[in-house]
Tab-separated table of C-alpha atoms in Angstrom:
chain	number	residue	atom	x	y	z
C	282	UNK	CA	41.732	24.752	32.339
C	283	UNK	CA	44.590	27.173	31.918
C	284	UNK	CA	44.463	30.799	32.918
C	285	UNK	CA	46.561	33.472	31.209
C	286	UNK	CA	46.719	37.170	32.070
C	287	UNK	CA	46.005	39.260	29.009
C	288	UNK	CA	48.804	41.641	30.028
C	289	UNK	CA	51.232	38.760	29.450
C	290	UNK	CA	50.125	38.332	25.843
C	291	UNK	CA	51.064	40.476	22.863
C	292	UNK	CA	48.578	43.114	21.732
C	293	UNK	CA	47.703	41.102	18.621
C	294	UNK	CA	46.865	37.976	20.562
C	295	UNK	CA	45.081	40.049	23.205
C	296	UNK	CA	42.816	41.532	20.544
C	297	UNK	CA	42.106	38.071	19.164
C	298	UNK	CA	41.426	36.616	22.616
C	299	UNK	CA	38.949	39.324	23.569
C	300	UNK	CA	36.850	39.260	20.430
C	301	UNK	CA	33.304	38.146	21.162
C	302	UNK	CA	32.566	34.655	19.858
C	303	UNK	CA	30.993	34.161	16.461
C	304	UNK	CA	27.249	33.569	16.671
C	305	UNK	CA	26.141	29.997	16.033
C	306	UNK	CA	25.193	29.117	12.479
C	307	UNK	CA	21.721	27.814	11.663
C	308	UNK	CA	21.268	24.349	10.198
C	309	UNK	CA	20.649	25.923	6.779
C	310	UNK	CA	23.739	28.152	7.070
C	311	UNK	CA	25.867	25.109	7.911
C	312	UNK	CA	24.462	23.295	4.853
C	313	UNK	CA	25.083	26.394	2.721
C	314	UNK	CA	28.665	26.686	3.931
C	315	UNK	CA	29.333	23.006	3.227
C	316	UNK	CA	27.702	23.056	-0.200
C	317	UNK	CA	28.716	26.370	-1.764
C	318	UNK	CA	32.373	25.415	-2.303
C	319	UNK	CA	31.324	22.434	-4.406
C	320	UNK	CA	28.964	24.586	-6.441
C	321	UNK	CA	31.624	27.235	-7.045
C	322	UNK	CA	34.105	24.544	-8.109
C	323	UNK	CA	31.600	23.306	-10.702
C	324	UNK	CA	30.421	26.766	-11.744
C	325	UNK	CA	33.255	29.243	-11.023
C	326	UNK	CA	31.420	32.148	-12.656
C	327	UNK	CA	28.232	31.612	-10.649
C	328	UNK	CA	26.996	34.666	-8.800
C	329	UNK	CA	26.187	34.597	-5.103
C	330	UNK	CA	22.503	34.832	-6.045
C	331	UNK	CA	22.630	31.801	-8.337
C	332	UNK	CA	24.637	29.783	-5.796
C	333	UNK	CA	22.071	30.731	-3.153
C	334	UNK	CA	19.226	29.558	-5.375
C	335	UNK	CA	20.940	26.233	-6.042
C	336	UNK	CA	21.641	25.689	-2.342
C	337	UNK	CA	18.056	26.609	-1.444
C	338	UNK	CA	16.726	24.097	-3.989
C	339	UNK	CA	19.062	21.414	-2.655
C	340	UNK	CA	18.009	22.181	0.955
C	341	UNK	CA	14.323	21.944	0.044
C	342	UNK	CA	14.981	18.616	-1.703
C	343	UNK	CA	16.621	17.103	1.398
C	344	UNK	CA	14.530	14.750	3.444
C	345	UNK	CA	14.015	15.596	7.107
C	346	UNK	CA	16.340	12.755	8.095
C	347	UNK	CA	19.108	14.301	5.968
C	348	UNK	CA	18.502	17.735	7.502
C	349	UNK	CA	18.935	16.204	10.958
C	350	UNK	CA	22.716	16.103	10.411
C	351	UNK	CA	22.747	19.894	10.082
C	352	UNK	CA	20.407	20.339	13.027
C	353	UNK	CA	22.842	18.341	15.172
C	354	UNK	CA	25.706	20.480	13.894
C	355	UNK	CA	23.646	23.566	14.805
C	356	UNK	CA	23.120	22.269	18.355
C	357	UNK	CA	26.861	21.619	18.691
C	358	UNK	CA	27.576	25.133	17.388
C	359	UNK	CA	25.114	26.628	19.885
C	360	UNK	CA	26.960	24.801	22.666
C	361	UNK	CA	30.307	26.081	21.363
C	362	UNK	CA	28.911	29.619	21.325
C	363	UNK	CA	27.567	29.275	24.871
C	364	UNK	CA	30.968	28.106	26.188
C	365	UNK	CA	32.901	30.785	24.312
C	366	UNK	CA	30.447	33.514	25.348
C	367	UNK	CA	30.751	32.544	29.007
C	368	UNK	CA	34.566	32.619	28.755
C	369	UNK	CA	34.439	35.958	26.934
C	370	UNK	CA	32.086	37.479	29.516
C	371	UNK	CA	34.330	36.238	32.350
C	372	UNK	CA	37.402	37.679	30.616
C	373	UNK	CA	35.795	41.072	30.127
C	374	UNK	CA	34.376	41.177	33.671
C	375	UNK	CA	37.486	39.648	35.274
C	376	UNK	CA	39.927	42.354	34.295
C	377	UNK	CA	41.485	40.545	31.388
C	378	UNK	CA	41.811	36.972	32.629
C	379	UNK	CA	41.117	34.618	29.774
C	380	UNK	CA	40.106	31.064	30.627
C	381	UNK	CA	40.451	28.469	27.910
C	382	UNK	CA	39.926	24.744	27.696
C	383	UNK	CA	42.880	22.637	26.673
C	384	UNK	CA	41.676	19.750	24.577
C	385	UNK	CA	43.965	16.848	23.738
C	386	UNK	CA	43.070	14.859	20.649
C	387	UNK	CA	43.745	11.159	20.948
C	388	UNK	CA	45.321	9.357	18.017
C	389	UNK	CA	42.851	7.651	15.711
C	390	UNK	CA	42.462	4.070	16.883
C	391	UNK	CA	39.639	2.082	15.330
C	392	UNK	CA	37.137	1.071	17.968
C	393	UNK	CA	35.402	-2.276	17.852
C	394	UNK	CA	32.369	-1.963	15.632
C	395	UNK	CA	33.614	1.042	13.633
C	396	UNK	CA	32.682	1.162	10.002
C	397	UNK	CA	34.631	2.016	6.890
C	398	UNK	CA	34.687	5.606	5.596
C	399	UNK	CA	31.763	6.048	3.157
C	400	UNK	CA	33.783	7.856	0.480
C	401	UNK	CA	34.131	5.695	-2.587
C	402	UNK	CA	37.689	4.400	-2.879
C	403	UNK	CA	38.653	4.980	0.763
C	404	UNK	CA	39.388	1.927	2.884
C	405	UNK	CA	40.160	3.711	6.167
C	406	UNK	CA	37.923	3.237	9.203
C	407	UNK	CA	35.613	6.134	9.984
C	408	UNK	CA	36.333	8.230	13.056
C	409	UNK	CA	33.933	9.222	15.815
C	410	UNK	CA	32.747	12.721	14.943
C	411	UNK	CA	29.279	14.154	15.588
C	412	UNK	CA	29.482	16.549	12.642
C	413	UNK	CA	30.344	13.729	10.246
C	414	UNK	CA	27.898	11.266	11.828
C	415	UNK	CA	30.868	8.878	12.188
C	416	UNK	CA	30.888	8.296	8.409
C	417	UNK	CA	34.296	9.661	7.340
C	418	UNK	CA	37.944	9.174	8.235
C	419	UNK	CA	39.165	12.749	7.580
C	420	UNK	CA	38.229	16.226	6.317
C	421	UNK	CA	39.497	15.394	2.844
C	422	UNK	CA	37.045	12.488	2.530
C	423	UNK	CA	34.167	14.729	3.673
C	424	UNK	CA	35.005	17.282	0.980
C	425	UNK	CA	35.572	14.703	-1.766
C	426	UNK	CA	32.379	12.831	-0.922
C	427	UNK	CA	30.276	16.012	-0.772
C	428	UNK	CA	31.781	17.143	-4.077
C	429	UNK	CA	30.818	13.820	-5.682
C	430	UNK	CA	27.299	13.965	-4.215
C	431	UNK	CA	26.915	17.468	-5.616
C	432	UNK	CA	28.174	16.415	-9.061
C	433	UNK	CA	25.701	13.531	-9.033
C	434	UNK	CA	22.917	15.926	-8.027
C	435	UNK	CA	23.825	18.361	-10.853
C	436	UNK	CA	23.819	15.467	-13.316
C	437	UNK	CA	20.356	14.370	-12.157
C	438	UNK	CA	19.061	17.945	-12.438
C	439	UNK	CA	20.418	18.220	-15.983
C	440	UNK	CA	18.771	14.929	-16.941
C	441	UNK	CA	15.482	16.309	-15.611
C	442	UNK	CA	15.799	19.394	-17.813
C	443	UNK	CA	16.395	17.285	-20.931
C	444	UNK	CA	13.493	14.924	-20.291
């Protein structure tokens, strides 16, 4: 832990430091956030209402096991909120002392038993990440894979309309 007096920080940073934490997102909101960018890339003129309807249909079509990923992300976000809220409350009550965690990220070293990233065409090992369920090697692969899954889903929906 590091402790920094707010008076030692510029006014801009002080304002940022003392903002209350963002509320945790629900499992559905996390799915929506992950999915809407792909939809907008496929249908740039889509309204928020139409995007919302597509996302809702996709969410309803997910099996419970697929929704579990987003439920886990929701639990992690709740934990993040709890930690940030406690730090915020301490800062406000403590006369401007902000306590933050310093997290060091280790370089990516494949562990024994790791699997390959699931994105088609990627040969990198996946990294340990709760939000990705240890399936991807980087953010780019998450986005590319989700985009491809969405395109496949749109294609299947269009086939269903023709039949």
